[in-house]
Structure formats: structure tokens, C-alpha cells
mmCIF file of C-alpha atoms in Angstrom:
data_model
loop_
_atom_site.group_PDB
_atom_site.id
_atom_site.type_symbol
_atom_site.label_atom_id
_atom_site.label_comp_id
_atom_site.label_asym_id
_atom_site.label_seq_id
_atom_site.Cartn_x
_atom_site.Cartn_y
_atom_site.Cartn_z
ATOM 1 C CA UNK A 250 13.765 -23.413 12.166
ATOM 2 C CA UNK A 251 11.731 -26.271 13.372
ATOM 3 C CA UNK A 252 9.560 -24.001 15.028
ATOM 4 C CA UNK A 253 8.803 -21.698 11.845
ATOM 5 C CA UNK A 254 8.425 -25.070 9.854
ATOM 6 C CA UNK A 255 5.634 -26.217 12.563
ATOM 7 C CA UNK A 256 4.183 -22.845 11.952
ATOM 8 C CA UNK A 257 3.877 -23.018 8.434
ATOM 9 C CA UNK A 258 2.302 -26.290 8.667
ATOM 10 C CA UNK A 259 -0.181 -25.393 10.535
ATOM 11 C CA UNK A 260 -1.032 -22.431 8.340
ATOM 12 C CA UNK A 261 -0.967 -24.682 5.323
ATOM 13 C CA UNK A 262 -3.355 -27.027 6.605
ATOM 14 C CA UNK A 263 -6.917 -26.336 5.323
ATOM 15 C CA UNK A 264 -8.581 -27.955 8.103
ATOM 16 C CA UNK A 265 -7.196 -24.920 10.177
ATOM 17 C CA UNK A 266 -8.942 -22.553 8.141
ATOM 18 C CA UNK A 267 -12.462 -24.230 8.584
ATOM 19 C CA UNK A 268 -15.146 -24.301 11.105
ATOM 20 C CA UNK A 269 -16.432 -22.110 13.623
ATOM 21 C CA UNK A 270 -12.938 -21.664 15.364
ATOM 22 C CA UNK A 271 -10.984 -21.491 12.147
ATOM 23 C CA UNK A 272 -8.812 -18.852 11.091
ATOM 24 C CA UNK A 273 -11.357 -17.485 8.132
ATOM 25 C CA UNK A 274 -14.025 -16.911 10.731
ATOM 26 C CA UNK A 275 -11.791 -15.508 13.382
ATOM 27 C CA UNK A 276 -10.657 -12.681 10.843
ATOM 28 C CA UNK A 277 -13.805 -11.851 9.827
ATOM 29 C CA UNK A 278 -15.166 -11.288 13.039
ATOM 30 C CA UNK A 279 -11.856 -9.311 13.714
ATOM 31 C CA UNK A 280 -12.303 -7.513 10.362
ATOM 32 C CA UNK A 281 -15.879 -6.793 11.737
ATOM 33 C CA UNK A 282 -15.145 -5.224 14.705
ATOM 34 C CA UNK A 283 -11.947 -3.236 13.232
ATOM 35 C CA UNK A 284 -14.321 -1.735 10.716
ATOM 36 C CA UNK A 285 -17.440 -1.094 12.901
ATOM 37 C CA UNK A 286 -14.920 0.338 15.479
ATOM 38 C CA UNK A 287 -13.423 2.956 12.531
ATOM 39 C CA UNK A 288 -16.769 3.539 11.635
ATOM 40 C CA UNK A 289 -17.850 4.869 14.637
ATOM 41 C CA UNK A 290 -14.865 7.139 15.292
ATOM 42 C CA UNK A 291 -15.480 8.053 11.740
ATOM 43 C CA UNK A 292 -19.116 9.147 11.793
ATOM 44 C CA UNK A 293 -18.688 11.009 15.739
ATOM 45 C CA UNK A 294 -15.552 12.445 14.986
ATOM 46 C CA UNK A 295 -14.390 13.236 11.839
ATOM 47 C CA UNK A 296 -17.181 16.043 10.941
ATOM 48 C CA UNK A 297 -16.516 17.682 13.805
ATOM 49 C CA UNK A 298 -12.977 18.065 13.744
ATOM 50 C CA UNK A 299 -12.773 18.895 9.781
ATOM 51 C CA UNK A 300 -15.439 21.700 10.319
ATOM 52 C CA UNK A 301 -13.534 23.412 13.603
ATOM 53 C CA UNK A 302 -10.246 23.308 11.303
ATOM 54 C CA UNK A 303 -12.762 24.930 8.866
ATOM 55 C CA UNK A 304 -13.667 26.985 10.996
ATOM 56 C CA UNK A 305 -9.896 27.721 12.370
ATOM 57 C CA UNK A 306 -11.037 27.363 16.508
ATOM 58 C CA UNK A 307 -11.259 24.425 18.992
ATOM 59 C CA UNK A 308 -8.046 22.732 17.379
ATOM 60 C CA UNK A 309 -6.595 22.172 21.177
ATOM 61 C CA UNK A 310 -9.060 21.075 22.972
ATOM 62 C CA UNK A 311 -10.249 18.360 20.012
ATOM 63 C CA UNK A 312 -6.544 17.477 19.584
ATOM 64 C CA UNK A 313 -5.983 16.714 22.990
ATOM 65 C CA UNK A 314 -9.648 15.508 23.966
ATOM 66 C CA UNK A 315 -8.558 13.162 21.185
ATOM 67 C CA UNK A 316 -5.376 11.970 22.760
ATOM 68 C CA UNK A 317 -6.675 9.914 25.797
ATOM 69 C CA UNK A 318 -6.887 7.067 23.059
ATOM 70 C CA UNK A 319 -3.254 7.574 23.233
ATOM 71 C CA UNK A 320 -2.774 8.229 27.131
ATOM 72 C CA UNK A 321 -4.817 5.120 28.006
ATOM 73 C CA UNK A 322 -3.762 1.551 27.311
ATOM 74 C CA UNK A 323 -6.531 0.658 24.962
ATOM 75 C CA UNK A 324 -6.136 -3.026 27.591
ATOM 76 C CA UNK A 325 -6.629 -0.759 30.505
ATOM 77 C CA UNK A 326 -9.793 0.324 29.202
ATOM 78 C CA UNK A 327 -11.083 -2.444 28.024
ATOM 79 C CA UNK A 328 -10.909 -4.083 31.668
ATOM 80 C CA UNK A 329 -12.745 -1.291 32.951
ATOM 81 C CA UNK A 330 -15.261 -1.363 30.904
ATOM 82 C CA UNK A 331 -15.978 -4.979 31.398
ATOM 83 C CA UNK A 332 -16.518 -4.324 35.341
ATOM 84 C CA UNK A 333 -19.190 -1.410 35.072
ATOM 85 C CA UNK A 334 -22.861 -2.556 34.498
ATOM 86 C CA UNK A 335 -22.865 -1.338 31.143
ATOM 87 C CA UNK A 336 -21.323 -2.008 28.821
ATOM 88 C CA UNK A 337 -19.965 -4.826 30.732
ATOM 89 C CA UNK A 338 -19.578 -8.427 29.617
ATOM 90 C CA UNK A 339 -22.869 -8.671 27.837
ATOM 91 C CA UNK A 340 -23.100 -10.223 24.434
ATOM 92 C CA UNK A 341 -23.630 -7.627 21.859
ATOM 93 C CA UNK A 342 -25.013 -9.286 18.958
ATOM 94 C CA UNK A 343 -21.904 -10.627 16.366
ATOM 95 C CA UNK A 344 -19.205 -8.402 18.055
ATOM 96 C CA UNK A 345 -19.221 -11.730 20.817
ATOM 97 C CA UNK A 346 -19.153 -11.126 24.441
ATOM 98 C CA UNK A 347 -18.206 -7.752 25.549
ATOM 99 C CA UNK A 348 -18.813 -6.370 22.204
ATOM 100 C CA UNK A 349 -19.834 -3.302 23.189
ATOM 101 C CA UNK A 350 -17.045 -2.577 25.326
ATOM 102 C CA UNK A 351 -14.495 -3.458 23.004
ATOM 103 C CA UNK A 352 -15.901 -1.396 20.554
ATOM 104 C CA UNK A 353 -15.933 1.573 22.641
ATOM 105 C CA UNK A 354 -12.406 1.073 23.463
ATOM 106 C CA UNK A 355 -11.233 0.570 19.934
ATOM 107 C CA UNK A 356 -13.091 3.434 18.631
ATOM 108 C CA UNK A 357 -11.594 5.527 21.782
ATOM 109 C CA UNK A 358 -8.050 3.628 20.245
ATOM 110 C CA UNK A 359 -8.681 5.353 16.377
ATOM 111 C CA UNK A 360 -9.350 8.975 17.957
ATOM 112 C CA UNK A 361 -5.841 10.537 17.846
ATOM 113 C CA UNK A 362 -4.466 9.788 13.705
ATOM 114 C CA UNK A 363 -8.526 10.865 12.817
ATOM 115 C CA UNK A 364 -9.509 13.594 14.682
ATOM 116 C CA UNK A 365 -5.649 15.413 14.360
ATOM 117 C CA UNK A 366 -5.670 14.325 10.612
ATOM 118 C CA UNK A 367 -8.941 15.966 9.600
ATOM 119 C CA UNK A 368 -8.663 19.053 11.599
ATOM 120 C CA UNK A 369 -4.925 20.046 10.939
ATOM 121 C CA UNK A 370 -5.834 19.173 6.771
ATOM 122 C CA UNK A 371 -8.607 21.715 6.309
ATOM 123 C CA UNK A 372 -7.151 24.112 9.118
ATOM 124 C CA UNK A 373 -3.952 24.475 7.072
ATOM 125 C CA UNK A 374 -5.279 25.043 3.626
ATOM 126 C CA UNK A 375 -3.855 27.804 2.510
ATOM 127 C CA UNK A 376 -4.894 31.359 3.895
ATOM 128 C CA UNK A 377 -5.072 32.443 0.023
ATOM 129 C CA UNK A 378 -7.179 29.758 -0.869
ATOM 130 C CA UNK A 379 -9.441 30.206 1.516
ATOM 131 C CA UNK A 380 -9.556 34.206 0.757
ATOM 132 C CA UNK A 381 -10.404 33.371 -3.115
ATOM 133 C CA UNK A 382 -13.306 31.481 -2.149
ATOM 134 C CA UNK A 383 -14.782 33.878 0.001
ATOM 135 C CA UNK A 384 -13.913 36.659 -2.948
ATOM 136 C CA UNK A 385 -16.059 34.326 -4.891
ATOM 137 C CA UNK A 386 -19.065 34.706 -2.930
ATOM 138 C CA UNK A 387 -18.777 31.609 -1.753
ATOM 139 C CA UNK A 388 -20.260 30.356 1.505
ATOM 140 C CA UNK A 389 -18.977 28.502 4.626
ATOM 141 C CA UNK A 390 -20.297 25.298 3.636
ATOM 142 C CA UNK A 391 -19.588 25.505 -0.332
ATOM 143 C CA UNK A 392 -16.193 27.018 0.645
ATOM 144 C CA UNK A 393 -15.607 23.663 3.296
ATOM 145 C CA UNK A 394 -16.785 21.403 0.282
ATOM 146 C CA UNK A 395 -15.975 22.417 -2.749
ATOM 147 C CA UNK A 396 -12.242 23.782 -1.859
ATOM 148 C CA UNK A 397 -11.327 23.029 1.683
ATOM 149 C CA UNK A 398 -12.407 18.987 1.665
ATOM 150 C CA UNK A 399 -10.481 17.942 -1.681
ATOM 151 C CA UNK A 400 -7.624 19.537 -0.451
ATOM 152 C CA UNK A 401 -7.268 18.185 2.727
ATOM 153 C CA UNK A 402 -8.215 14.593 1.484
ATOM 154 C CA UNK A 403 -5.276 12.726 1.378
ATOM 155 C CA UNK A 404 -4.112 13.866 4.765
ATOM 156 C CA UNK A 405 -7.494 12.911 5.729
ATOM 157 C CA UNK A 406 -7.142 9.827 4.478
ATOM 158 C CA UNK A 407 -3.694 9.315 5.610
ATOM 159 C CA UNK A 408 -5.086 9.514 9.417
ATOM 160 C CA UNK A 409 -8.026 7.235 8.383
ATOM 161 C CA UNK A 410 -4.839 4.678 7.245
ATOM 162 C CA UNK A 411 -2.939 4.793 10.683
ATOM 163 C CA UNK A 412 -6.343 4.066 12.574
ATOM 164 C CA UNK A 413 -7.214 1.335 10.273
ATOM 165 C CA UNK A 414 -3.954 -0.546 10.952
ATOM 166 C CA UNK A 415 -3.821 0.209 14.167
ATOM 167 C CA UNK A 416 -7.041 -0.651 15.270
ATOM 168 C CA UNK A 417 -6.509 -4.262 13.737
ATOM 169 C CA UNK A 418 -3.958 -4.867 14.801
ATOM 170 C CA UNK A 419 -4.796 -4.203 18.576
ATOM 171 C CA UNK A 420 -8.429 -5.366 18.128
ATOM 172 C CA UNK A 421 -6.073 -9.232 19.009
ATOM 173 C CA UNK A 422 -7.584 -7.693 22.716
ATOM 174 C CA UNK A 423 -10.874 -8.484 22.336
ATOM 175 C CA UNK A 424 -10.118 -12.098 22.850
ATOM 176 C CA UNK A 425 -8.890 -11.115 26.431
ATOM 177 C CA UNK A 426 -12.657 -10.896 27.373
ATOM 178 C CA UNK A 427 -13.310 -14.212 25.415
ATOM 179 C CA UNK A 428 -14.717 -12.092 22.536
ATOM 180 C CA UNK A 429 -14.262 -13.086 18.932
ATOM 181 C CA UNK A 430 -11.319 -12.198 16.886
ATOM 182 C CA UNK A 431 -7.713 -14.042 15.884
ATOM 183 C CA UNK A 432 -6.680 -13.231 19.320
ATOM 184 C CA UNK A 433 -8.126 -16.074 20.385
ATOM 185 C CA UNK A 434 -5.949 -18.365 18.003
ATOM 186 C CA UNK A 435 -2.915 -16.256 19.802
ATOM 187 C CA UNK A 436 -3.987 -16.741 23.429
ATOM 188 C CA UNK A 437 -5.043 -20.016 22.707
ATOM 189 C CA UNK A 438 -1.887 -21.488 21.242
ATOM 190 C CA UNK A 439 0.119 -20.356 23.775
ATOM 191 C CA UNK A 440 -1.684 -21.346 26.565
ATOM 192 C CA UNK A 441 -1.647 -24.787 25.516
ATOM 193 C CA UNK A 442 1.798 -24.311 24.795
ATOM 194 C CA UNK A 443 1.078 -25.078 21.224
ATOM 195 C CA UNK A 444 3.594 -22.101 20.093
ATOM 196 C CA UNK A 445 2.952 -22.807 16.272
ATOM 197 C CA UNK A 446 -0.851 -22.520 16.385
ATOM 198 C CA UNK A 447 0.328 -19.144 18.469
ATOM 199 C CA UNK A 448 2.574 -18.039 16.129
ATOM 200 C CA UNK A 449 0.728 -19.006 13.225
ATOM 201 C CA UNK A 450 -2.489 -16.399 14.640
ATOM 202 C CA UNK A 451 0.094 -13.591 15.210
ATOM 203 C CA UNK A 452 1.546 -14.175 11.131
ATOM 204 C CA UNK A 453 -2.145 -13.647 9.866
ATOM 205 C CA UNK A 454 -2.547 -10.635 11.717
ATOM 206 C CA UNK A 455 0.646 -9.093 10.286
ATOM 207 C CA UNK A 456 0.089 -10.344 7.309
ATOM 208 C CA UNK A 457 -3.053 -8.919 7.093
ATOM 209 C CA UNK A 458 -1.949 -5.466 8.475
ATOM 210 C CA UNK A 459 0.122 -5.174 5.856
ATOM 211 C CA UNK A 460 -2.592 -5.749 2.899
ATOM 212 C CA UNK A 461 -4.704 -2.726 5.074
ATOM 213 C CA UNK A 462 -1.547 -0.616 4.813
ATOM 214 C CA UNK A 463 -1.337 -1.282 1.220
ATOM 215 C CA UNK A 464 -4.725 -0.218 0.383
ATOM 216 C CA UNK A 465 -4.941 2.491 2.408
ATOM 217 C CA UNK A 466 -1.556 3.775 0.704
ATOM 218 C CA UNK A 467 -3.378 3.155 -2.345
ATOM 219 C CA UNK A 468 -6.327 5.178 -1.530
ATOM 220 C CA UNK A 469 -4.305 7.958 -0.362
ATOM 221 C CA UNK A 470 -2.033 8.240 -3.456
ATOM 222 C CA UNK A 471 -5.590 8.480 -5.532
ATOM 223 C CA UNK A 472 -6.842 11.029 -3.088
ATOM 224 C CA UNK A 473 -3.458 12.850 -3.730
ATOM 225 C CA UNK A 474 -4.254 12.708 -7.567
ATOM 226 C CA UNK A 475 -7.947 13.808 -7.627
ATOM 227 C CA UNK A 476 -7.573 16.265 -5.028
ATOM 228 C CA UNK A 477 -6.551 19.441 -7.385
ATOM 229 C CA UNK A 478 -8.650 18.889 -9.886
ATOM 230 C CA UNK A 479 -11.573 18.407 -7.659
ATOM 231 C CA UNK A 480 -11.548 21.685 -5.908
ATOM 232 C CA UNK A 481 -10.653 23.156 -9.453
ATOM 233 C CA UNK A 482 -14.126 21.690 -10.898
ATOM 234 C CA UNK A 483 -15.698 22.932 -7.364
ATOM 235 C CA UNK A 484 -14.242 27.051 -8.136
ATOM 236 C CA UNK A 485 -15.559 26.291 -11.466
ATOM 237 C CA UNK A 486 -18.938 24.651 -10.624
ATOM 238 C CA UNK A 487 -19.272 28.066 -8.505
ATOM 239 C CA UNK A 488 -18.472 30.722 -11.420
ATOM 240 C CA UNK A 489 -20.674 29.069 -13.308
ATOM 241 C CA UNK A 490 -23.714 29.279 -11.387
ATOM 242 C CA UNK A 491 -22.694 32.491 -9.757
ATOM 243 C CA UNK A 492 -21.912 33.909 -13.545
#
């Protein structure tokens, strides 16, 4: 009790939040490299493996190309990284020192839950579906975009959820390789053996992954709402311009 009341404390007191070690700046530069991380996996990644599930081929190998983010400590990684020439320990501009290489390994990190997610969502729309649309005249692209994409949205965005929390959550790393992030409150409190000032980093990063799973549920339940009516507007769109 005296330990969670020292922790609380500490979190309470504004001068804690302030400055450039204080717990605002550290979780913006972790936000920053949790959401420069996703957006890499996101622009590399995700178009390819929603247009092979389009396309119904090259499901195993992207699936399990995928999963060395999984069958590689994200840690592991990291440390190699940091011992080649490049990326190395370089400072890459506000990602901090070895901001390259942590980025590489966290976008490595979000590569199973978005590349699985957005090829198994437009792979298994249904067969009849898929049939309609080409009855329709459509083509490959206005089939993939008009149909295919709003229905596989919210699974889409489900995968696009578990990477964002996860990659949070384990971008604490980056702090191992004195770059920026709240890992540094973490390491930094216990290595002084200041436990609350530990403790206190490790409560704003679950705290926060919890808001990110909240929003991202969010933005899948609207993705689940819009995502019938879209491709409905889409066959529409098509009749009319075909009609």
C-alpha cells in the first residue's frame, strides 16, 4: 500500500509531467514512434496482402513471411540491429538514438495481426459475392474496392487494433538503446531503485494502452456499421454507370 501511495504521488505531481524528461514528452515521443512504426507496416504491407487475398494466391508465404515478427523477440532484434553499421546507433532525427533501428524492429513487431488481418478479410469474402461482381462487369480493381474492401474492413481494422496496442506497448524497448520513449521513466526508476517513479512509467503505459484499445474498438464497431452499406452504394454506383 505504501508503495502504490508513493506511486500515485509521484503521478500526481505536476512537476513530473514537465520538462524535457517529463512524462508528457516521453509519451509523445513514444506515441511518435508507435505511430510512425504502424505506419510503415501499414503503407509496405497492407496493399499487398489485401490484393493477394483479392487475388486468392500467396496467402502462405505472406502469412508466414509475416510471422518472424512473431518468431523473433522484437529485443533480440533490436540488439542486432544496433551492432551492424546501419542502422546502428545513429541518431535518426526525433525517433532519438537508434531510431532507425527501433523502427525497423517495431514495424517488423506489427507484421503478423496486419498482414494476416487484411489478407484472410478480402480472401474470405464470400465466393458469391465475388461471382456477382464479376456478373456485373465489374473489374479486378472496382470489384477489390467497391465490394471486397468494405467488407473486409472491420477485420482489417481489427488487425490494425492488435498492432497498435501492441506496438506501444513494446515500443518501452527503445529506451534499452537510450532512445526516447516512457521506457526510460521505467528503466530509470528502477535502476535507481526509485520503484514508484518505475512503477508510475509502467501505469501510463497501461493506461494508455487501454485508451488505444478503446478507440480502436471504436473504429472497428463503425467500420462494422458502414461496411454493408458501403459496398451496397459501390454495386449501385456500378449499375448506374454501367446502365
Amino acid at each position: 500500500m505504501r508503495l502504490a501511495g508513493q506511486t500515485w504521488e509521484y503521478l500526481t505531481d505536476p512537476a513530473n509531467w514537465q520538462g524535457s524528461n517529463g512524462i508528457w514528452t516521453l509519451l509523445l515521443q513514444q506515441l511518435l514512434l508507435t505511430a510512425t512504426a504502424l505506419a510503415i507496416t501499414m503503407v509496405l504491407a497492407l496493399p499487398i496482402a489485401m490484393w493477394l487475398g483479392h487475388l486468392g494466391r500467396g496467402g502462405f508465404v505472406a502469412i508466414n513471411t509475416s510471422n518472424i515478427g512473431r518468431a523473433v523477440p522484437t529485443f533480440a532484434l533490436l540488439a542486432i540491429l544496433v551492432t551492424l553499421d546501419h542502422p546502428g546507433v545513429k541518431t535518426f532525427g526525433p525517433y532519438g538514438r537508434a531510431g532507425l533501428a527501433t523502427l525497423i524492429a517495431l514495424a517488423l513487431f506489427a507484421l503478423p495481426p496486419i498482414v494476416t488481418n487484411g489478407y484472410v478479410a478480402v480472401d474470405e469474402v464470400a465466393d458469391e459475392v465475388k461471382e456477382s461482381a464479376r456478373g456485373m462487369g465489374m473489374t479486378g480493381w472496382q470489384q477489390f474496392s467497391r465490394v471486397e474492401l468494405p467488407l473486409a474492413l472491420p477485420l482489417v481494422v481489427s488487425g490494425l487494433r492488435l498492432a497498435l496496442v501492441q506496438v506501444w506497448a513494446t515500443a518501452t524497448i527503445a529506451a534499452l538503446v537510450a532512445g526516447p520513449g516512457l521506457g526510460n521513466l521505467i528503466t530509470a526508476g528502477f535502476y535507481q531503485t526509485n520503484y514508484p517513479k518505475g512503477i508510475a512509467g509502467a501505469v501510463v503505459v497501461a493506461v494508455v494502452a487501454f485508451l488505444l484499445e478503446l478507440i480502436g474498438s471504436a473504429a472497428e464497431r463503425a467500420s462494422q456499421t458502414g461496411r454493408r452499406s458501403t459496398a451496397r452504394r459501390g454495386v449501385r454506383g456500378h449499375r448506374t454507370v454501367g446502365g
